[in-house]
Amino acid sequence: MDSFNGDKLAGSSPVPNVAAEAASFAPPSLRDCRTESPFIQYTLIILAWFFFLGILGIPILYLFTQAFSGGISLFFQSIFADKDTLNSIFLTLTIAPLAVLLNTVFGLNAAWLLTRYRFPGRTLILTLIDLPFAVSPVVTGLCLVILAGSRTWVGYWLDRLGIPFLNNTPSMVMGTMFVTLPIIVRELIPVLEEIGPEQELAATSLGANGTQMFLRITLPNIAIGLLYGVLLCNARAIGEFASVAVVSGRIAGATETMPLRVERLFQEYKSPADFALASLLALMAFGTLLAKGLIENRLNYRHHSVKKGKMGQ
Amino acid sequence: MNRLAPKVLPGFGITLGFTLTYLGFLVLLPLGALMFQALSNNPFDFFRSAFHPRALSAYWNSFSMAFSAALLNTFIGLLIAWVLVRYRFFGRRFMDAVIDLPFALPTSVAGFVYSTLYSERGWLGEFLGQNGIHLTHTWFLTVLVLLFTGFPFVVRTVQPVLEELDGDLEEAAAILGANRFQTFIHVIMPSILPALITGFSLAFARGLGEYGSIVFVSSNLPYRSETGPVLIVSRLEENAINDASAAAIVMLMASFGMLLLINTLQKRRQSNG
């Protein structure tokens, strides 16, 4: 009640008192009211470092320490002297680019379709694109095994025509494609939305055909977003384990990708070799992070995937 | 805005045809094969294998592990997002950049590193073993690995919301006499809650389907530590393809439910601002 006396009894109350009361009522400084005391700040920062190091830092440090504990030469020897390991690297470097390439073509098509036209069934296509995010990669692998099995006509024709599928590269590529399907589309849709169709409309009205418009207007506009999506898709494709494990039959030296090879080496107690191959995968992941950081910081690209569902109307 | 552009731009037919063909071959055909496999059986057999005690305990293991890890990740993720957005400290940019590592690192590498790190010869396993704690093949270690694989989800969904938060509201709260804790609960929390729930659901959904890391750290024993995806793989190895597809259908339905929930939440978040 006291603090309002000044307003009510303006005539009888001395002016300096009101000012003093008002001053004591206001917070010390507006600049401080959006932050915490230094004690709380330091506690939170230390806690954050604790979780960060405990969950991410120590395991990664352990991986590299173990991989290089025998020296650089042993590291290279355990990777390059093993024919099956080399084969797994070669296979991963075949499957991942193939899956990424096909998903890039699909991503460009689907993102263009979904951002530039409104048509019935559009939401259904969006849902289908998101589906692989919700399906466990193990289920993906199972689906492909059933699809190529003797009970479906797909399996029947694959068998009749003698096309190798299960326990072979095609099914592994298909599993990887399924799992990484949404990544590039989901990166391109917000980018295309943001740019809008005005420049493209101008180009077509000036007489450009579809190819010219795409190559001269659309592609340069979305190049950075596309690169970003390809990067994320590639990282996921290299690391794909479950679906590939199910469809590949895991034949050493033939259908083992790098992640599968790590598990094989681990189970056979080939100790420096498993760490070496795992750290090679980790180095690739750091390469991805570095490239991602460069795109975000140097090219000022804002990551869109966290805002997925933006188009879901 | 794009509604102004009807089919003036070229390429509608081609892109529609390509998109539908691609989705049909890659998504609909395999999922259709699974449905076909499950439905072509006697429905009684289907339910018996879908709700077999071993399958039920596998669903429960998946659910409890993924839920615990996602819940822990929600608190840790909020803490890290808060610290990254609000404070300036040594190594902040490094932390911000490396947070995404679990997205780029194969989950099998994560499982491999965790299982060796906590084994009796690994750094932490040796240290904990001296104190009588053995984590190898425990429920706790599996949750720990899921904590790793789902680590960036909450941070990356909450971070942008915290960055765009309107400072005026917090100042108003302070002027009206709220302390920082009250401001956090009543002013900041309501605006970041949808993002927190989205991050939680993403991490949870990822944990439900996780296989690559779990096979390394878990003992994968039926009834005790076997998860849904591990069950599906071992049924497949036993050549019990009907049991495998019944369990897969149940897992699929659960993840559809999650996807639906995430999309509804995100739509509500957009309409709120």
XYZ file of C-alpha atoms in Angstrom:
586
model
C 0.000 0.000 0.000
C 2.722 2.429 1.027
C 4.217 2.792 -2.370
C 0.979 4.032 -3.838
C 0.512 6.785 -1.259
C 2.394 9.198 -3.438
C -0.140 8.950 -6.235
C -3.184 9.105 -4.063
C -2.134 11.893 -1.747
C -0.071 13.893 -4.170
C -0.792 17.120 -2.385
C 0.088 16.053 1.142
C 3.092 13.823 0.438
C 6.499 15.445 -0.140
C 7.747 14.970 -3.692
C 11.292 13.588 -2.965
C 9.765 10.654 -1.090
C 7.779 9.513 -4.116
C 10.878 9.594 -6.274
C 12.851 7.598 -3.728
C 10.115 5.013 -3.444
C 9.818 4.731 -7.194
C 13.554 4.209 -7.441
C 13.536 1.444 -4.850
C 10.625 -0.233 -6.630
C 12.393 -0.390 -9.998
C 14.923 -3.219 -10.552
C 18.573 -2.203 -10.233
C 19.204 -2.303 -13.963
C 17.253 -3.646 -16.907
C 20.445 -4.912 -18.440
C 20.874 -7.445 -15.620
C 17.344 -8.762 -15.517
C 17.785 -11.112 -18.487
C 20.657 -12.995 -16.941
C 21.575 -14.881 -13.795
C 24.070 -14.330 -11.017
C 27.652 -15.322 -11.901
C 27.461 -18.232 -9.462
C 24.500 -19.793 -11.263
C 26.071 -19.037 -14.645
C 29.304 -20.842 -13.786
C 27.441 -23.781 -12.250
C 25.363 -24.225 -15.413
C 28.393 -23.870 -17.693
C 30.331 -26.457 -15.694
C 27.343 -28.826 -15.732
C 27.021 -28.389 -19.505
C 30.719 -29.218 -19.980
C 30.329 -32.227 -17.703
C 27.545 -33.727 -19.832
C 29.208 -32.701 -23.096
C 32.515 -34.330 -22.171
C 30.920 -37.358 -20.530
C 28.620 -38.201 -23.409
C 30.649 -36.998 -26.416
C 34.158 -35.949 -25.463
C 35.573 -38.893 -23.535
C 34.252 -41.619 -25.888
C 35.671 -39.856 -28.960
C 38.989 -39.172 -27.245
C 39.137 -42.829 -26.200
C 38.458 -43.956 -29.782
C 41.314 -41.934 -31.260
C 43.730 -42.757 -28.437
C 43.165 -46.485 -28.904
C 43.346 -46.263 -32.695
C 46.687 -44.471 -32.666
C 48.150 -46.122 -29.552
C 50.341 -48.386 -31.686
C 51.573 -45.493 -33.785
C 50.576 -44.161 -37.177
C 52.173 -47.017 -39.101
C 50.201 -49.684 -37.244
C 47.066 -47.648 -37.870
C 47.613 -47.632 -41.619
C 48.789 -51.229 -41.605
C 45.641 -52.475 -39.859
C 43.520 -50.732 -42.459
C 45.439 -51.267 -45.674
C 46.940 -54.688 -45.019
C 43.527 -56.292 -44.537
C 41.922 -57.161 -47.854
C 38.415 -57.463 -46.383
C 38.689 -54.071 -44.689
C 39.831 -52.459 -47.929
C 36.939 -54.110 -49.674
C 34.496 -52.699 -47.116
C 35.863 -49.202 -47.672
C 35.503 -49.627 -51.415
C 31.945 -50.913 -51.027
C 30.909 -48.033 -48.763
C 32.425 -45.571 -51.224
C 30.310 -47.190 -53.950
C 26.996 -47.477 -52.126
C 26.918 -44.075 -50.413
C 27.543 -41.928 -53.537
C 25.031 -43.978 -55.555
C 22.324 -43.559 -52.913
C 23.129 -39.851 -52.500
C 23.074 -39.236 -56.258
C 19.686 -40.879 -56.736
C 18.247 -39.104 -53.696
C 19.584 -35.791 -55.028
C 17.747 -36.252 -58.314
C 14.627 -37.207 -56.391
C 15.088 -34.338 -53.923
C 15.275 -31.731 -56.701
C 12.194 -33.128 -58.405
C 10.081 -33.522 -55.292
C 11.071 -30.183 -53.731
C 10.251 -28.354 -56.975
C 6.928 -30.128 -57.244
C 5.929 -29.481 -53.640
C 6.929 -25.815 -53.478
C 5.880 -24.554 -56.908
C 2.485 -26.166 -57.360
C -0.611 -26.731 -55.247
C -2.506 -29.856 -56.192
C -4.672 -32.502 -54.532
C -2.588 -35.198 -52.850
C 0.284 -32.851 -52.059
C 0.067 -33.517 -48.308
C 0.030 -37.251 -48.972
C 3.319 -36.984 -50.889
C 4.820 -34.973 -48.013
C 3.769 -37.671 -45.561
C 5.261 -40.406 -47.748
C 8.533 -38.479 -47.901
C 8.643 -38.235 -44.099
C 7.835 -41.925 -43.640
C 11.423 -43.237 -43.679
C 12.216 -41.030 -40.657
C 9.586 -42.964 -38.710
C 10.448 -46.454 -39.930
C 13.151 -48.333 -38.079
C 15.990 -49.224 -40.486
C 15.613 -52.836 -39.368
C 12.024 -52.798 -40.638
C 13.296 -51.330 -43.914
C 15.668 -54.255 -44.282
C 12.901 -56.732 -43.472
C 10.630 -55.124 -46.092
C 13.290 -55.580 -48.753
C 13.887 -59.200 -47.738
C 10.148 -59.915 -48.068
C 9.937 -57.962 -51.329
C 12.649 -60.048 -52.937
C 11.396 -63.262 -51.419
C 9.694 -66.056 -53.351
C 6.176 -65.039 -52.257
C 5.959 -61.753 -54.205
C 5.907 -61.262 -57.959
C 8.896 -58.905 -57.589
C 10.896 -61.746 -56.114
C 9.591 -64.075 -58.803
C 10.752 -61.806 -61.616
C 14.087 -61.004 -59.977
C 14.664 -64.729 -59.814
C 13.479 -65.429 -63.355
C 15.537 -62.670 -64.909
C 18.529 -63.622 -62.805
C 18.960 -60.141 -61.333
C 21.047 -60.250 -58.172
C 19.355 -58.386 -55.338
C 19.565 -59.803 -51.803
C 23.047 -60.454 -50.426
C 24.269 -58.083 -53.106
C 24.892 -54.410 -53.785
C 21.467 -53.446 -55.291
C 19.529 -54.256 -52.122
C 22.139 -52.462 -49.994
C 21.855 -49.347 -52.164
C 18.076 -49.518 -51.967
C 18.096 -49.856 -48.170
C 20.434 -46.877 -47.871
C 18.283 -44.864 -50.290
C 15.142 -45.579 -48.263
C 16.714 -44.560 -44.963
C 18.211 -41.318 -46.323
C 15.296 -40.399 -48.601
C 13.864 -37.411 -46.669
C 17.136 -35.589 -45.898
C 17.760 -33.684 -49.155
C 14.080 -32.941 -49.892
C 13.553 -31.613 -46.384
C 16.568 -29.328 -46.780
C 15.484 -28.026 -50.209
C 11.793 -27.351 -49.492
C 12.312 -24.431 -47.057
C 15.022 -22.957 -49.307
C 12.763 -22.992 -52.367
C 9.852 -21.650 -50.287
C 11.940 -18.758 -49.053
C 13.178 -17.746 -52.497
C 9.705 -17.808 -54.012
C 8.789 -18.304 -57.665
C 9.112 -14.677 -58.838
C 12.499 -14.994 -60.565
C 11.463 -18.231 -62.230
C 8.201 -16.693 -63.411
C 10.161 -13.785 -64.841
C 12.511 -16.148 -66.645
C 9.704 -18.134 -68.254
C 7.823 -14.994 -69.244
C 10.989 -13.794 -70.987
C 11.007 -16.978 -73.024
C 13.319 -19.324 -71.095
C 12.468 -22.992 -71.380
C 12.379 -25.351 -68.406
C 16.019 -26.425 -68.640
C 17.315 -22.869 -69.000
C 15.209 -21.693 -66.069
C 16.398 -24.556 -63.875
C 20.086 -24.235 -64.728
C 20.319 -20.431 -64.659
C 17.832 -19.424 -61.960
C 16.817 -22.250 -59.664
C 20.044 -24.207 -59.333
C 22.293 -21.220 -58.487
C 19.720 -20.060 -55.926
C 19.531 -23.350 -54.099
C 23.140 -24.489 -54.607
C 24.230 -23.974 -50.984
C 21.130 -25.628 -49.555
C 21.594 -28.531 -51.946
C 25.233 -28.913 -50.935
C 24.204 -28.910 -47.290
C 21.581 -31.582 -47.858
C 23.993 -33.731 -49.870
C 26.519 -33.480 -47.053
C 24.062 -34.634 -44.384
C 22.674 -37.357 -46.639
C 26.161 -38.633 -47.403
C 27.106 -38.841 -43.718
C 23.963 -40.846 -42.979
C 24.495 -43.071 -46.019
C 28.058 -43.921 -44.978
C 26.936 -44.814 -41.480
C 23.854 -46.845 -42.369
C 24.040 -50.107 -40.468
C 20.748 -51.812 -39.661
C 19.041 -52.007 -43.058
C 22.293 -52.959 -44.775
C 23.040 -55.573 -42.124
C 19.679 -57.234 -42.753
C 19.769 -57.336 -46.567
C 23.482 -57.875 -47.199
C 23.924 -61.341 -45.738
C 27.177 -59.949 -44.289
C 29.581 -61.885 -46.472
C 33.120 -60.937 -45.442
C 35.047 -59.386 -48.291
C 31.958 -59.153 -50.476
C 28.948 -57.446 -48.900
C 30.436 -55.840 -45.806
C 30.332 -52.049 -45.596
C 32.588 -50.128 -43.214
C 30.160 -50.065 -40.258
C 29.495 -53.800 -40.686
C 33.209 -54.464 -40.897
C 33.736 -52.654 -37.579
C 31.334 -55.064 -35.909
C 32.999 -58.086 -37.508
C 36.463 -56.971 -36.332
C 35.059 -56.258 -32.861
C 33.534 -59.728 -32.596
C 36.755 -61.358 -33.792
C 38.748 -59.443 -31.140
C 41.013 -57.834 -33.745
C 41.765 -55.056 -31.396
C 43.792 -52.334 -33.046
C 42.080 -52.959 -36.391
C 38.514 -52.341 -35.162
C 39.555 -49.083 -33.505
C 41.419 -48.035 -36.644
C 38.426 -48.547 -38.941
C 36.024 -46.966 -36.428
C 38.269 -43.928 -36.144
C 38.402 -43.661 -39.921
C 34.599 -43.395 -39.861
C 34.859 -40.861 -37.047
C 37.344 -38.824 -39.113
C 34.838 -38.808 -41.975
C 32.187 -37.579 -39.521
C 34.490 -34.764 -38.391
C 35.082 -33.904 -42.033
C 31.318 -33.617 -42.464
C 31.068 -31.370 -39.391
C 33.883 -29.165 -40.687
C 32.279 -28.757 -44.111
C 28.939 -28.121 -42.441
C 30.490 -25.439 -40.234
C 32.094 -23.783 -43.253
C 28.773 -23.682 -45.103
C 27.003 -22.250 -42.050
C 29.588 -19.654 -41.094
C 31.312 -18.601 -44.310
C 28.266 -18.798 -46.554
C 25.836 -17.716 -43.811
C 23.588 -20.645 -44.491
C 20.870 -21.278 -41.919
C 20.126 -24.920 -41.258
C 16.525 -25.797 -42.032
C 16.032 -29.360 -40.939
C 15.130 -28.443 -37.361
C 12.154 -26.520 -38.687
C 10.850 -29.455 -40.626
C 7.116 -29.607 -41.030
C 7.074 -25.970 -42.078
C 5.350 -26.994 -45.283
C 2.910 -29.339 -43.668
C -0.227 -27.234 -44.178
C 2.531 -16.397 -51.855
C 3.165 -19.439 -53.981
C -0.523 -19.845 -54.411
C -0.237 -17.056 -56.993
C 1.781 -19.383 -59.201
C -0.555 -21.967 -60.638
C 0.747 -24.253 -63.326
C 2.509 -21.430 -65.151
C 5.973 -22.761 -64.374
C 7.121 -25.666 -66.515
C 7.776 -29.157 -65.217
C 4.645 -30.116 -63.287
C 4.013 -33.316 -65.221
C 7.621 -34.508 -65.221
C 8.315 -33.829 -61.552
C 4.982 -35.297 -60.445
C 5.569 -38.428 -62.490
C 9.129 -38.868 -61.292
C 8.282 -38.219 -57.643
C 5.398 -40.682 -57.652
C 7.383 -43.373 -59.450
C 10.344 -43.002 -57.098
C 8.192 -43.032 -53.962
C 6.202 -45.942 -55.331
C 9.256 -48.093 -55.966
C 11.281 -47.117 -52.944
C 8.669 -46.599 -50.209
C 5.304 -48.062 -51.139
C 6.471 -51.285 -52.752
C 8.637 -52.523 -49.824
C 6.110 -51.420 -47.186
C 3.350 -53.011 -49.251
C 5.303 -56.259 -49.324
C 5.489 -56.192 -45.517
C 1.734 -55.583 -45.239
C 1.089 -58.353 -47.768
C 3.261 -60.765 -45.815
C 1.500 -59.926 -42.543
C -2.041 -59.967 -43.914
C -1.695 -63.097 -46.021
C -1.378 -65.112 -42.838
C -4.053 -66.370 -40.543
C -4.994 -63.319 -38.391
C -4.918 -65.523 -35.314
C -1.298 -66.453 -36.039
C -0.515 -62.821 -36.690
C -1.796 -61.737 -33.276
C -0.137 -64.663 -31.591
C 3.289 -63.690 -32.932
C 2.715 -59.922 -32.594
C 1.777 -60.285 -28.919
C 3.975 -63.223 -28.028
C 5.434 -62.718 -24.501
C 8.921 -62.418 -25.993
C 7.680 -59.737 -28.409
C 5.831 -57.886 -25.636
C 8.934 -57.748 -23.471
C 10.938 -56.544 -26.500
C 8.479 -53.680 -27.105
C 8.656 -52.807 -23.416
C 12.480 -52.846 -23.437
C 12.557 -50.594 -26.514
C 9.972 -48.265 -25.017
C 11.548 -47.969 -21.564
C 15.086 -47.490 -22.876
C 14.138 -44.971 -25.560
C 11.833 -43.096 -23.185
C 14.413 -42.837 -20.388
C 17.141 -41.718 -22.764
C 14.878 -39.150 -24.444
C 13.739 -37.785 -21.080
C 17.324 -37.415 -19.830
C 18.254 -35.845 -23.149
C 15.452 -33.306 -22.749
C 16.937 -31.970 -19.498
C 20.557 -32.114 -20.661
C 19.640 -30.669 -24.069
C 17.772 -27.762 -22.492
C 20.749 -27.048 -20.225
C 23.215 -27.076 -23.121
C 20.978 -25.014 -25.431
C 20.500 -22.470 -22.632
C 24.212 -22.195 -21.900
C 25.086 -21.925 -25.617
C 22.535 -19.164 -26.277
C 22.719 -17.114 -23.079
C 26.323 -17.232 -21.874
C 29.706 -16.485 -23.393
C 32.454 -18.822 -22.221
C 35.659 -20.450 -23.347
C 35.054 -23.191 -25.920
C 31.457 -22.209 -26.666
C 31.837 -22.284 -30.448
C 33.672 -25.602 -30.255
C 30.865 -27.114 -28.183
C 28.264 -25.682 -30.553
C 29.988 -27.254 -33.554
C 30.672 -30.687 -32.051
C 27.113 -31.137 -30.657
C 26.073 -32.423 -34.100
C 28.666 -35.211 -34.108
C 26.157 -37.981 -33.244
C 24.245 -37.079 -36.432
C 27.364 -37.471 -38.558
C 28.916 -40.448 -36.772
C 27.635 -43.942 -37.650
C 25.657 -45.236 -34.682
C 27.543 -48.511 -34.838
C 30.763 -46.606 -34.122
C 29.043 -45.086 -31.088
C 27.971 -48.529 -29.898
C 31.440 -49.922 -30.482
C 33.180 -47.113 -28.587
C 30.768 -47.260 -25.656
C 31.025 -51.018 -25.305
C 34.842 -50.904 -25.242
C 35.069 -47.760 -23.112
C 32.915 -49.330 -20.396
C 34.393 -52.832 -20.699
C 36.815 -54.017 -18.032
C 39.802 -52.912 -20.087
C 38.374 -49.537 -21.134
C 39.109 -46.267 -19.329
C 35.764 -45.811 -17.609
C 35.018 -49.529 -17.209
C 38.308 -50.059 -15.404
C 37.743 -47.066 -13.157
C 34.165 -48.059 -12.330
C 35.173 -51.710 -11.894
C 37.606 -50.740 -9.141
C 34.640 -49.196 -7.362
C 32.544 -52.314 -7.840
C 30.381 -51.014 -10.678
C 30.123 -53.175 -13.787
C 28.140 -51.630 -16.608
C 28.858 -54.105 -19.411
C 25.618 -55.422 -20.936
C 23.431 -53.501 -18.494
C 20.207 -51.620 -19.125
C 21.973 -48.469 -17.993
C 24.714 -48.690 -20.615
C 22.129 -49.090 -23.389
C 20.371 -45.943 -22.173
C 23.749 -44.205 -22.128
C 24.361 -45.081 -25.792
C 20.869 -43.869 -26.725
C 21.741 -40.674 -24.868
C 24.639 -40.295 -27.310
C 22.703 -41.095 -30.500
C 19.838 -38.733 -29.610
C 22.037 -36.015 -28.078
C 21.636 -33.205 -30.683
C 17.850 -33.415 -31.139
C 16.703 -31.361 -28.140
C 19.619 -28.909 -28.357
C 18.922 -28.216 -32.020
C 15.161 -27.801 -31.636
C 15.328 -25.594 -28.510
C 18.317 -23.439 -29.537
C 16.616 -21.423 -32.327
C 13.545 -20.799 -30.154
C 15.696 -19.529 -27.291
C 17.588 -17.268 -29.691
C 14.410 -15.693 -31.019
C 12.809 -15.285 -27.595
C 11.453 -11.793 -27.005
C 13.480 -10.095 -24.271
C 10.714 -7.616 -23.468
C 8.686 -10.298 -21.748
C 11.510 -11.163 -19.389
C 12.109 -7.488 -18.623
C 8.406 -7.014 -17.981
C 8.435 -9.987 -15.626
C 11.423 -8.556 -13.769
C 9.803 -5.122 -13.473
C 6.680 -6.732 -12.076
C 8.825 -8.273 -9.383
C 9.401 -11.836 -10.559
C 12.702 -13.425 -9.691
C 14.711 -15.318 -12.318
C 13.285 -18.683 -11.326
C 9.690 -17.417 -11.590
C 10.493 -15.794 -14.926
C 11.939 -19.040 -16.213
C 8.953 -21.148 -15.145
C 6.173 -18.739 -16.102
C 7.618 -16.752 -19.019
C 10.411 -18.684 -20.752
C 9.180 -22.242 -20.232
C 5.790 -21.833 -21.975
C 7.461 -20.545 -25.143
C 10.097 -23.276 -25.373
C 7.860 -26.148 -24.250
C 6.628 -27.089 -27.768
C 10.228 -27.189 -29.010
C 11.226 -29.301 -26.014
C 8.423 -31.773 -26.714
C 9.367 -31.929 -30.403
C 12.990 -32.614 -29.517
C 11.924 -35.250 -27.027
C 9.716 -37.014 -29.581
C 12.439 -36.978 -32.235
C 14.963 -38.472 -29.816
C 12.367 -40.978 -28.604
C 11.431 -42.065 -32.133
C 15.102 -42.464 -33.015
C 15.691 -44.552 -29.898
C 12.713 -46.828 -30.623
C 14.142 -47.835 -33.994
C 17.797 -47.887 -32.998
C 19.719 -51.036 -33.800
C 23.316 -50.322 -34.822
C 24.492 -49.074 -31.445
C 22.358 -51.336 -29.245
C 23.692 -54.634 -30.638
C 27.160 -53.661 -29.415
C 26.338 -52.689 -25.838
C 23.359 -54.852 -24.935
C 23.442 -58.543 -24.057
C 20.425 -58.908 -26.421
C 18.912 -61.658 -24.290
C 15.288 -62.554 -25.098
C 12.846 -61.301 -22.432
C 15.587 -59.462 -20.544
C 17.337 -56.962 -22.777
C 16.202 -57.702 -26.311
C 14.655 -54.651 -28.015
C 12.109 -54.590 -30.842
C 14.598 -54.159 -33.718
C 16.929 -56.798 -32.228
C 13.967 -59.182 -31.978
C 13.067 -58.615 -35.625
C 16.613 -59.400 -36.749
C 16.888 -62.556 -34.654
C 13.458 -63.787 -35.843
C 14.682 -63.222 -39.379
C 17.834 -65.219 -38.648
C 15.653 -68.019 -37.256
C 13.846 -67.909 -40.623
C 10.613 -67.056 -38.757
C 9.665 -64.383 -41.264
C 6.010 -64.250 -40.148
C 6.998 -63.541 -36.546
C 9.446 -60.919 -37.755
C 6.868 -59.123 -39.885
C 4.217 -59.219 -37.135
C 6.640 -57.501 -34.742
C 7.653 -55.091 -37.518
C 4.008 -54.089 -38.072
C 3.602 -53.307 -34.364
C 6.820 -51.235 -34.357
C 5.671 -49.504 -37.550
C 2.310 -48.549 -36.032
C 4.064 -47.174 -32.944
C 6.355 -44.999 -35.059
C 3.457 -43.781 -37.219
C 1.807 -42.637 -34.022
C 5.001 -40.779 -33.080
C 5.234 -39.142 -36.516
C 1.625 -38.016 -36.298
C 2.234 -36.557 -32.838
C 5.367 -34.704 -33.950
C 3.606 -33.201 -36.971
C 0.603 -32.103 -34.898
C 2.882 -30.474 -32.330
C 4.876 -28.676 -34.991
C 1.755 -27.385 -36.684
C 0.509 -26.039 -33.374
C 3.875 -24.418 -32.757
C 3.704 -22.620 -36.100
C 0.169 -21.379 -35.602
C 1.206 -20.012 -32.200
C 3.849 -17.878 -33.768
